[in-house]
PDB file of C-alpha atoms and ligand atoms in Angstrom:
ATOM      1  CA  UNK A   1       0.067  -0.011   0.067  1.00 80.00           C
ATOM      2  CA  UNK A   2       1.185   3.505  -0.796  1.00 94.00           C
ATOM      3  CA  UNK A   3       2.500   5.687   2.158  1.00 98.00           C
ATOM      4  CA  UNK A   4       0.464   8.856   2.271  1.00 98.00           C
ATOM      5  CA  UNK A   5       2.634  11.869   3.071  1.00 98.00           C
ATOM      6  CA  UNK A   6       1.658  15.391   4.229  1.00 99.00           C
ATOM      7  CA  UNK A   7       4.389  18.023   4.050  1.00 99.00           C
ATOM      8  CA  UNK A   8       4.302  21.258   6.201  1.00 99.00           C
ATOM      9  CA  UNK A   9       6.249  24.211   4.991  1.00 99.00           C
ATOM     10  CA  UNK A  10       6.758  27.909   5.709  1.00 98.00           C
ATOM     11  CA  UNK A  11       8.887  29.145   2.812  1.00 98.00           C
ATOM     12  CA  UNK A  12      10.724  28.279  -0.347  1.00 98.00           C
ATOM     13  CA  UNK A  13       9.960  24.569  -0.254  1.00 99.00           C
ATOM     14  CA  UNK A  14      13.271  23.378  -1.819  1.00 99.00           C
ATOM     15  CA  UNK A  15      13.179  20.396   0.525  1.00 99.00           C
ATOM     16  CA  UNK A  16       9.654  19.682  -0.670  1.00 99.00           C
ATOM     17  CA  UNK A  17      10.970  19.877  -4.169  1.00 99.00           C
ATOM     18  CA  UNK A  18      13.691  17.366  -3.448  1.00 98.00           C
ATOM     19  CA  UNK A  19      11.075  15.020  -1.925  1.00 98.00           C
ATOM     20  CA  UNK A  20       8.747  15.345  -5.009  1.00 98.00           C
ATOM     21  CA  UNK A  21      11.747  14.430  -7.341  1.00 98.00           C
ATOM     22  CA  UNK A  22      13.445  11.748  -5.257  1.00 98.00           C
ATOM     23  CA  UNK A  23      10.674   9.675  -3.454  1.00 97.00           C
ATOM     24  CA  UNK A  24      10.462   6.119  -4.449  1.00 92.00           C
ATOM     25  CA  UNK A  25       7.209   4.360  -4.945  1.00 76.00           C
ATOM     26  CA  UNK A  26       5.184   3.339  -3.021  1.00 93.00           C
ATOM     27  CA  UNK A  27       4.798   6.872  -1.567  1.00 97.00           C
ATOM     28  CA  UNK A  28       2.572   9.693  -2.429  1.00 97.00           C
ATOM     29  CA  UNK A  29       2.685  13.338  -1.171  1.00 98.00           C
ATOM     30  CA  UNK A  30      -1.084  13.812  -0.768  1.00 98.00           C
ATOM     31  CA  UNK A  31      -1.111  17.372   0.605  1.00 98.00           C
ATOM     32  CA  UNK A  32       1.127  20.411   1.329  1.00 99.00           C
ATOM     33  CA  UNK A  33       0.145  22.879   4.062  1.00 99.00           C
ATOM     34  CA  UNK A  34       1.885  26.265   4.619  1.00 99.00           C
ATOM     35  CA  UNK A  35       1.344  28.666   7.551  1.00 98.00           C
ATOM     36  CA  UNK A  36       2.330  31.570   5.384  1.00 98.00           C
ATOM     37  CA  UNK A  37       0.319  32.668   2.327  1.00 98.00           C
ATOM     38  CA  UNK A  38       3.495  33.743   0.408  1.00 98.00           C
ATOM     39  CA  UNK A  39       5.290  30.380   0.874  1.00 98.00           C
ATOM     40  CA  UNK A  40       6.754  29.618  -2.522  1.00 98.00           C
ATOM     41  CA  UNK A  41       6.531  25.914  -1.839  1.00 99.00           C
ATOM     42  CA  UNK A  42       2.714  26.098  -2.409  1.00 98.00           C
ATOM     43  CA  UNK A  43       3.469  26.944  -6.093  1.00 98.00           C
ATOM     44  CA  UNK A  44       5.860  23.985  -6.268  1.00 99.00           C
ATOM     45  CA  UNK A  45       3.151  21.767  -4.943  1.00 98.00           C
ATOM     46  CA  UNK A  46       0.576  23.124  -7.404  1.00 98.00           C
ATOM     47  CA  UNK A  47       3.015  22.703 -10.304  1.00 98.00           C
ATOM     48  CA  UNK A  48       3.440  19.076  -9.273  1.00 98.00           C
ATOM     49  CA  UNK A  49      -0.318  18.542  -9.063  1.00 98.00           C
ATOM     50  CA  UNK A  50      -0.326  18.143  -5.414  1.00 98.00           C
ATOM     51  CA  UNK A  51      -3.246  19.355  -3.209  1.00 98.00           C
ATOM     52  CA  UNK A  52      -1.985  22.399  -1.343  1.00 98.00           C
ATOM     53  CA  UNK A  53      -3.408  25.020   1.115  1.00 98.00           C
ATOM     54  CA  UNK A  54      -2.385  27.785   3.454  1.00 98.00           C
ATOM     55  CA  UNK A  55      -3.530  27.829   7.110  1.00 98.00           C
ATOM     56  CA  UNK A  56      -2.273  31.291   8.248  1.00 98.00           C
ATOM     57  CA  UNK A  57      -1.316  31.235  11.894  1.00 98.00           C
ATOM     58  CA  UNK A  58      -1.963  34.949  12.034  1.00 98.00           C
ATOM     59  CA  UNK A  59      -5.719  34.360  11.918  1.00 97.00           C
ATOM     60  CA  UNK A  60      -5.635  32.525  15.190  1.00 98.00           C
ATOM     61  CA  UNK A  61      -5.549  33.905  18.716  1.00 98.00           C
ATOM     62  CA  UNK A  62      -3.381  31.205  20.256  1.00 98.00           C
ATOM     63  CA  UNK A  63      -0.917  28.436  19.458  1.00 98.00           C
ATOM     64  CA  UNK A  64      -3.547  25.883  20.717  1.00 98.00           C
ATOM     65  CA  UNK A  65      -6.414  26.989  18.395  1.00 98.00           C
ATOM     66  CA  UNK A  66      -3.998  27.183  15.459  1.00 98.00           C
ATOM     67  CA  UNK A  67      -2.750  23.701  16.145  1.00 98.00           C
ATOM     68  CA  UNK A  68      -6.287  22.334  16.595  1.00 98.00           C
ATOM     69  CA  UNK A  69      -7.119  23.564  13.141  1.00 98.00           C
ATOM     70  CA  UNK A  70      -3.821  22.422  11.673  1.00 99.00           C
ATOM     71  CA  UNK A  71      -4.378  18.911  13.000  1.00 98.00           C
ATOM     72  CA  UNK A  72      -7.835  18.797  11.436  1.00 98.00           C
ATOM     73  CA  UNK A  73      -6.378  19.924   8.098  1.00 98.00           C
ATOM     74  CA  UNK A  74      -3.554  17.394   8.276  1.00 99.00           C
ATOM     75  CA  UNK A  75      -5.850  14.518   9.223  1.00 99.00           C
ATOM     76  CA  UNK A  76      -8.142  15.340   6.303  1.00 98.00           C
ATOM     77  CA  UNK A  77      -5.446  13.878   4.085  1.00 98.00           C
ATOM     78  CA  UNK A  78      -5.231  10.586   6.185  1.00 98.00           C
ATOM     79  CA  UNK A  79      -1.447  10.606   6.308  1.00 98.00           C
ATOM     80  CA  UNK A  80       0.822   7.857   7.316  1.00 98.00           C
ATOM     81  CA  UNK A  81       3.744  10.297   7.680  1.00 98.00           C
ATOM     82  CA  UNK A  82       3.871  14.070   8.305  1.00 99.00           C
ATOM     83  CA  UNK A  83       7.204  15.802   7.146  1.00 99.00           C
ATOM     84  CA  UNK A  84       8.216  19.203   8.492  1.00 99.00           C
ATOM     85  CA  UNK A  85      10.213  20.859   5.684  1.00 99.00           C
ATOM     86  CA  UNK A  86      11.265  24.315   6.784  1.00 98.00           C
ATOM     87  CA  UNK A  87       8.110  24.665   8.965  1.00 98.00           C
ATOM     88  CA  UNK A  88       8.780  27.564  11.323  1.00 98.00           C
ATOM     89  CA  UNK A  89       6.102  27.203  14.006  1.00 98.00           C
ATOM     90  CA  UNK A  90       6.697  25.357  17.258  1.00 98.00           C
ATOM     91  CA  UNK A  91       4.057  22.659  17.646  1.00 98.00           C
ATOM     92  CA  UNK A  92       1.991  21.990  20.783  1.00 98.00           C
ATOM     93  CA  UNK A  93       2.560  18.775  22.761  1.00 98.00           C
ATOM     94  CA  UNK A  94      -1.043  17.672  21.861  1.00 98.00           C
ATOM     95  CA  UNK A  95      -0.353  17.892  18.111  1.00 98.00           C
ATOM     96  CA  UNK A  96       3.038  16.312  18.409  1.00 98.00           C
ATOM     97  CA  UNK A  97       1.642  13.403  20.376  1.00 98.00           C
ATOM     98  CA  UNK A  98      -1.037  12.773  17.904  1.00 98.00           C
ATOM     99  CA  UNK A  99       1.628  12.095  15.249  1.00 98.00           C
ATOM    100  CA  UNK A 100       3.979  10.216  17.539  1.00 98.00           C
ATOM    101  CA  UNK A 101       6.273   7.953  15.453  1.00 98.00           C
ATOM    102  CA  UNK A 102       4.983   9.351  12.137  1.00 98.00           C
ATOM    103  CA  UNK A 103       6.412  13.016  12.120  1.00 99.00           C
ATOM    104  CA  UNK A 104       9.992  13.843  10.861  1.00 99.00           C
ATOM    105  CA  UNK A 105      11.772  17.137  10.793  1.00 98.00           C
ATOM    106  CA  UNK A 106      14.883  18.389   9.038  1.00 98.00           C
ATOM    107  CA  UNK A 107      16.907  20.717  11.270  1.00 98.00           C
ATOM    108  CA  UNK A 108      19.829  22.766   9.892  1.00 98.00           C
ATOM    109  CA  UNK A 109      22.519  21.844  12.431  1.00 98.00           C
ATOM    110  CA  UNK A 110      24.414  18.865  13.691  1.00 98.00           C
ATOM    111  CA  UNK A 111      22.058  18.099  16.608  1.00 98.00           C
ATOM    112  CA  UNK A 112      22.306  18.170  19.529  1.00 98.00           C
ATOM    113  CA  UNK A 113      24.195  21.403  18.650  1.00 98.00           C
ATOM    114  CA  UNK A 114      22.222  24.527  17.969  1.00 98.00           C
ATOM    115  CA  UNK A 115      18.609  23.680  18.672  1.00 98.00           C
ATOM    116  CA  UNK A 116      16.231  26.492  17.663  1.00 98.00           C
ATOM    117  CA  UNK A 117      16.830  29.239  15.156  1.00 98.00           C
ATOM    118  CA  UNK A 118      19.811  31.046  13.475  1.00 98.00           C
ATOM    119  CA  UNK A 119      21.931  27.858  13.394  1.00 98.00           C
ATOM    120  CA  UNK A 120      24.306  28.854  10.691  1.00 98.00           C
ATOM    121  CA  UNK A 121      25.281  32.076  12.336  1.00 98.00           C
ATOM    122  CA  UNK A 122      25.730  30.249  15.594  1.00 98.00           C
ATOM    123  CA  UNK A 123      28.045  27.646  14.082  1.00 98.00           C
ATOM    124  CA  UNK A 124      30.151  30.358  12.520  1.00 98.00           C
ATOM    125  CA  UNK A 125      30.381  32.315  15.817  1.00 98.00           C
ATOM    126  CA  UNK A 126      31.477  29.184  17.601  1.00 98.00           C
ATOM    127  CA  UNK A 127      34.294  28.699  15.041  1.00 98.00           C
ATOM    128  CA  UNK A 128      33.091  25.210  14.150  1.00 98.00           C
ATOM    129  CA  UNK A 129      34.929  23.409  11.352  1.00 98.00           C
ATOM    130  CA  UNK A 130      31.859  21.218  10.583  1.00 98.00           C
ATOM    131  CA  UNK A 131      28.233  22.029  10.272  1.00 98.00           C
ATOM    132  CA  UNK A 132      25.279  20.232   8.601  1.00 98.00           C
ATOM    133  CA  UNK A 133      21.680  19.033   8.974  1.00 99.00           C
ATOM    134  CA  UNK A 134      19.896  16.399  10.920  1.00 99.00           C
ATOM    135  CA  UNK A 135      16.745  14.414  10.397  1.00 98.00           C
ATOM    136  CA  UNK A 136      14.920  13.484  13.625  1.00 98.00           C
ATOM    137  CA  UNK A 137      11.543  12.248  14.800  1.00 98.00           C
ATOM    138  CA  UNK A 138       9.565  15.092  16.254  1.00 98.00           C
ATOM    139  CA  UNK A 139       8.637  14.918  19.962  1.00 98.00           C
ATOM    140  CA  UNK A 140       7.488  17.457  22.517  1.00 97.00           C
ATOM    141  CA  UNK A 141      11.122  18.431  23.194  1.00 98.00           C
ATOM    142  CA  UNK A 142      11.993  21.074  20.460  1.00 98.00           C
ATOM    143  CA  UNK A 143      14.601  19.682  18.113  1.00 98.00           C
ATOM    144  CA  UNK A 144      15.146  16.996  20.801  1.00 98.00           C
ATOM    145  CA  UNK A 145      13.515  13.935  19.348  1.00 98.00           C
ATOM    146  CA  UNK A 146      15.398  10.729  18.460  1.00 98.00           C
ATOM    147  CA  UNK A 147      18.045  11.377  15.721  1.00 98.00           C
ATOM    148  CA  UNK A 148      17.860   9.434  12.485  1.00 98.00           C
ATOM    149  CA  UNK A 149      20.666  10.662  10.135  1.00 98.00           C
ATOM    150  CA  UNK A 150      23.082  13.636   9.672  1.00 98.00           C
ATOM    151  CA  UNK A 151      24.754  15.140   6.687  1.00 98.00           C
ATOM    152  CA  UNK A 152      27.954  17.173   7.130  1.00 98.00           C
ATOM    153  CA  UNK A 153      29.642  20.070   5.339  1.00 98.00           C
ATOM    154  CA  UNK A 154      32.996  21.629   5.982  1.00 98.00           C
ATOM    155  CA  UNK A 155      32.955  25.259   7.034  1.00 98.00           C
ATOM    156  CA  UNK A 156      35.141  27.256   4.598  1.00 98.00           C
ATOM    157  CA  UNK A 157      37.198  30.395   5.413  1.00 96.00           C
ATOM    158  CA  UNK A 158      35.058  33.334   4.410  1.00 97.00           C
ATOM    159  CA  UNK A 159      31.801  31.491   4.832  1.00 98.00           C
ATOM    160  CA  UNK A 160      28.852  33.789   5.774  1.00 98.00           C
ATOM    161  CA  UNK A 161      25.521  32.517   7.197  1.00 98.00           C
ATOM    162  CA  UNK A 162      24.210  32.687   3.625  1.00 98.00           C
ATOM    163  CA  UNK A 163      26.967  30.761   1.933  1.00 98.00           C
ATOM    164  CA  UNK A 164      26.987  28.139   4.726  1.00 98.00           C
ATOM    165  CA  UNK A 165      23.097  27.791   4.529  1.00 98.00           C
ATOM    166  CA  UNK A 166      23.283  27.205   0.835  1.00 98.00           C
ATOM    167  CA  UNK A 167      25.895  24.421   1.239  1.00 98.00           C
ATOM    168  CA  UNK A 168      23.906  22.773   4.051  1.00 98.00           C
ATOM    169  CA  UNK A 169      20.755  22.939   1.807  1.00 98.00           C
ATOM    170  CA  UNK A 170      22.628  21.011  -0.841  1.00 98.00           C
ATOM    171  CA  UNK A 171      23.094  18.302   1.633  1.00 98.00           C
ATOM    172  CA  UNK A 172      19.461  18.513   2.899  1.00 98.00           C
ATOM    173  CA  UNK A 173      18.213  17.818  -0.591  1.00 98.00           C
ATOM    174  CA  UNK A 174      19.863  14.361  -0.485  1.00 98.00           C
ATOM    175  CA  UNK A 175      19.373  13.723   3.184  1.00 98.00           C
ATOM    176  CA  UNK A 176      15.665  14.158   3.463  1.00 98.00           C
ATOM    177  CA  UNK A 177      14.690  11.902   0.572  1.00 98.00           C
ATOM    178  CA  UNK A 178      17.033   9.226   1.964  1.00 98.00           C
ATOM    179  CA  UNK A 179      15.374   9.197   5.336  1.00 98.00           C
ATOM    180  CA  UNK A 180      11.739   9.491   4.096  1.00 98.00           C
ATOM    181  CA  UNK A 181      12.335   6.572   1.577  1.00 98.00           C
ATOM    182  CA  UNK A 182      13.519   4.528   4.617  1.00 98.00           C
ATOM    183  CA  UNK A 183      10.307   5.308   6.305  1.00 98.00           C
ATOM    184  CA  UNK A 184       8.211   4.456   3.322  1.00 98.00           C
ATOM    185  CA  UNK A 185       9.906   1.212   2.913  1.00 96.00           C
ATOM    186  CA  UNK A 186       9.152   0.345   6.534  1.00 97.00           C
ATOM    187  CA  UNK A 187      12.852   0.323   7.353  1.00 97.00           C
ATOM    188  CA  UNK A 188      12.772   3.374   9.744  1.00 98.00           C
ATOM    189  CA  UNK A 189      10.658   3.286  12.840  1.00 98.00           C
ATOM    190  CA  UNK A 190      10.396   4.890  16.215  1.00 98.00           C
ATOM    191  CA  UNK A 191      10.574   2.333  19.039  1.00 97.00           C
ATOM    192  CA  UNK A 192      10.198   2.807  22.800  1.00 95.00           C
ATOM    193  CA  UNK A 193      14.101   3.027  23.028  1.00 94.00           C
ATOM    194  CA  UNK A 194      14.683   5.211  19.974  1.00 96.00           C
ATOM    195  CA  UNK A 195      14.719   5.273  16.208  1.00 98.00           C
ATOM    196  CA  UNK A 196      15.513   1.949  14.426  1.00 98.00           C
ATOM    197  CA  UNK A 197      16.726   1.162  10.929  1.00 98.00           C
ATOM    198  CA  UNK A 198      16.034  -2.419   9.784  1.00 98.00           C
ATOM    199  CA  UNK A 199      15.292  -3.236  13.422  1.00 98.00           C
ATOM    200  CA  UNK A 200      18.588  -2.064  14.734  1.00 98.00           C
ATOM    201  CA  UNK A 201      18.615   0.834  17.232  1.00 98.00           C
ATOM    202  CA  UNK A 202      20.152   3.992  15.785  1.00 98.00           C
ATOM    203  CA  UNK A 203      22.783   5.448  18.142  1.00 98.00           C
ATOM    204  CA  UNK A 204      21.834   8.675  19.875  1.00 97.00           C
ATOM    205  CA  UNK A 205      24.206  10.658  17.664  1.00 97.00           C
ATOM    206  CA  UNK A 206      22.277   9.448  14.484  1.00 98.00           C
ATOM    207  CA  UNK A 207      23.603   7.777  11.373  1.00 98.00           C
ATOM    208  CA  UNK A 208      25.955   9.473   8.879  1.00 98.00           C
ATOM    209  CA  UNK A 209      24.513   9.973   5.428  1.00 98.00           C
ATOM    210  CA  UNK A 210      28.029   9.143   3.924  1.00 95.00           C
ATOM    211  CA  UNK A 211      27.590   5.537   5.138  1.00 96.00           C
ATOM    212  CA  UNK A 212      24.225   5.095   3.427  1.00 96.00           C
ATOM    213  CA  UNK A 213      24.556   6.624  -0.054  1.00 77.00           C
TER     214      UNK A 213
HETATM  215  N1  NHR B   1       7.572  21.341  17.482  1.00 68.68           N
HETATM  216  C1  NHR B   1       7.922  20.425  18.430  1.00 68.68           C
HETATM  217  N2  NHR B   1       6.956  20.276  19.387  1.00 68.68           N
HETATM  218  N3  NHR B   1       9.026  19.810  18.465  1.00 68.68           N
HETATM  219  C2  NHR B   1       9.903  19.955  17.498  1.00 68.68           C
HETATM  220  O1  NHR B   1      11.001  19.258  17.494  1.00 68.68           O
HETATM  221  C3  NHR B   1       9.638  20.892  16.385  1.00 68.68           C
HETATM  222  C4  NHR B   1       8.442  21.519  16.468  1.00 68.68           C
HETATM  223  C5  NHR B   1       8.086  22.487  15.492  1.00 68.68           C
HETATM  224  C6  NHR B   1       9.009  22.854  14.507  1.00 68.68           C
HETATM  225  C7  NHR B   1      11.271  22.648  13.490  1.00 68.68           C
HETATM  226  C8  NHR B   1      12.374  23.452  14.285  1.00 68.68           C
HETATM  227  C9  NHR B   1      13.660  23.532  13.403  1.00 68.68           C
HETATM  228  O2  NHR B   1      13.975  22.598  12.761  1.00 68.68           O
HETATM  229  C10 NHR B   1      10.236  22.175  14.478  1.00 68.68           C
HETATM  230  C11 NHR B   1      10.577  21.184  15.435  1.00 68.68           C
HETATM  231  C12 NHR B   1      10.581  26.783  14.581  1.00 68.68           C
HETATM  232  C13 NHR B   1      11.155  27.317  15.797  1.00 68.68           C
HETATM  233  C14 NHR B   1      10.744  28.595  16.340  1.00 68.68           C
HETATM  234  O3  NHR B   1      11.214  29.119  17.314  1.00 68.68           O
HETATM  235  C15 NHR B   1      12.085  26.526  16.428  1.00 68.68           C
HETATM  236  C16 NHR B   1      12.502  25.348  15.837  1.00 68.68           C
HETATM  237  C17 NHR B   1      11.851  24.800  14.757  1.00 68.68           C
HETATM  238  C18 NHR B   1      10.900  25.572  14.020  1.00 68.68           C
HETATM  239  N4  NHR B   1       9.598  29.220  15.811  1.00 68.68           N
HETATM  240  C19 NHR B   1       9.017  30.448  16.291  1.00 68.68           C
HETATM  241  C20 NHR B   1       7.764  30.131  17.068  1.00 68.68           C
HETATM  242  O4  NHR B   1       7.396  30.977  17.989  1.00 68.68           O
HETATM  243  C21 NHR B   1       8.495  31.363  15.177  1.00 68.68           C
HETATM  244  C22 NHR B   1       9.673  31.715  14.261  1.00 68.68           C
HETATM  245  C23 NHR B   1       9.186  32.394  12.945  1.00 68.68           C
HETATM  246  O5  NHR B   1       7.997  32.305  12.595  1.00 68.68           O
HETATM  247  O6  NHR B   1      10.058  32.855  12.114  1.00 68.68           O
HETATM  248  O7  NHR B   1       7.054  29.214  16.730  1.00 68.68           O
HETATM  249  O8  NHR B   1      14.389  24.577  13.638  1.00 68.68           O
HETATM  250  C1  GAR B   2      15.914  24.365   5.480  1.00 68.68           C
HETATM  251  O1  GAR B   2      17.282  24.737   5.379  1.00 68.68           O
HETATM  252  C2  GAR B   2      15.593  23.773   6.864  1.00 68.68           C
HETATM  253  O2  GAR B   2      16.626  23.037   7.404  1.00 68.68           O
HETATM  254  C3  GAR B   2      15.315  25.009   7.683  1.00 68.68           C
HETATM  255  O3  GAR B   2      14.727  25.919   6.754  1.00 68.68           O
HETATM  256  C4  GAR B   2      15.091  25.650   5.445  1.00 68.68           C
HETATM  257  C5  GAR B   2      13.915  25.519   4.647  1.00 68.68           C
HETATM  258  O4  GAR B   2      14.136  25.531   3.219  1.00 68.68           O
HETATM  259  N1  GAR B   2      14.489  24.682   8.719  1.00 68.68           N
HETATM  260  C6  GAR B   2      14.424  25.457   9.779  1.00 68.68           C
HETATM  261  O5  GAR B   2      15.036  26.403   9.924  1.00 68.68           O
HETATM  262  C7  GAR B   2      13.366  25.002  10.737  1.00 68.68           C
HETATM  263  N2  GAR B   2      13.240  26.008  11.799  1.00 68.68           N
HETATM  264  P1  GAR B   2      13.050  25.146   2.165  1.00 68.68           P
HETATM  265  O6  GAR B   2      11.790  25.834   2.436  1.00 68.68           O
HETATM  266  O7  GAR B   2      13.715  25.595   0.871  1.00 68.68           O
HETATM  267  O8  GAR B   2      12.983  23.644   2.200  1.00 68.68           O
END
């Protein structure tokens, strides 16, 4: 049976585009939801013939009421997997619990370093020689759910937050399809002790993309 996927976005949607182009059957992106009307990813979805909609968080008086409406819209697509792809709103515990074990995020740092925002600037200010992106299962703990896989880049002399972000995004566009394809194939799961690949527990530091592609 095909894996039904809903993708949540806030902006450009380049990770959505990578998923559209690199998902193996039996998967189908059945819906794309943005929380910002100007999100360019909505146009990418439309161009690919994927149902898409905006649920503007600014029309809601609280995080709870927005998330209740968001959950109803997500569930209308009957997803097996919900993918956060540059989604910029923190989600309430109730929503996150509802999708336990079936919600993934891509975070632009080598977690557990740099949870939250402005990750590229923070890696530069710390003088890190390596940076990257991490796929993890989403839990109530912000950017703290079980890690799946990381992709690394080398920080170059003269890098700015912008040049570094662009290099990390190049990695993201291979990393997210890899992890989502694992989930679709039934290879990636969330167990009581952590994420597993082919039934083997993934170490707390996550897998390395280089070992899997
Ligand atoms: N929600 C939960 N409960 N757990 C996670 O791990 C989540 C999550 C929601 C989003 C993505 C995350 C990232 O990869 C994500 C993971 C937004 C913020 C944030 O501070 C932080 C982390 C992430 C996404 N957002 C501000 C807020 O008040 C708004 C910022 C803005 O609109 O520009 O929600 O980085
Ligand atoms: C990606 O780099 C993603 O890692 C990051 O936003 C970008 C979205 O790009 N996510 C976050 O910062 C989450 N807070 P895209 O819209 O082109 O996929």
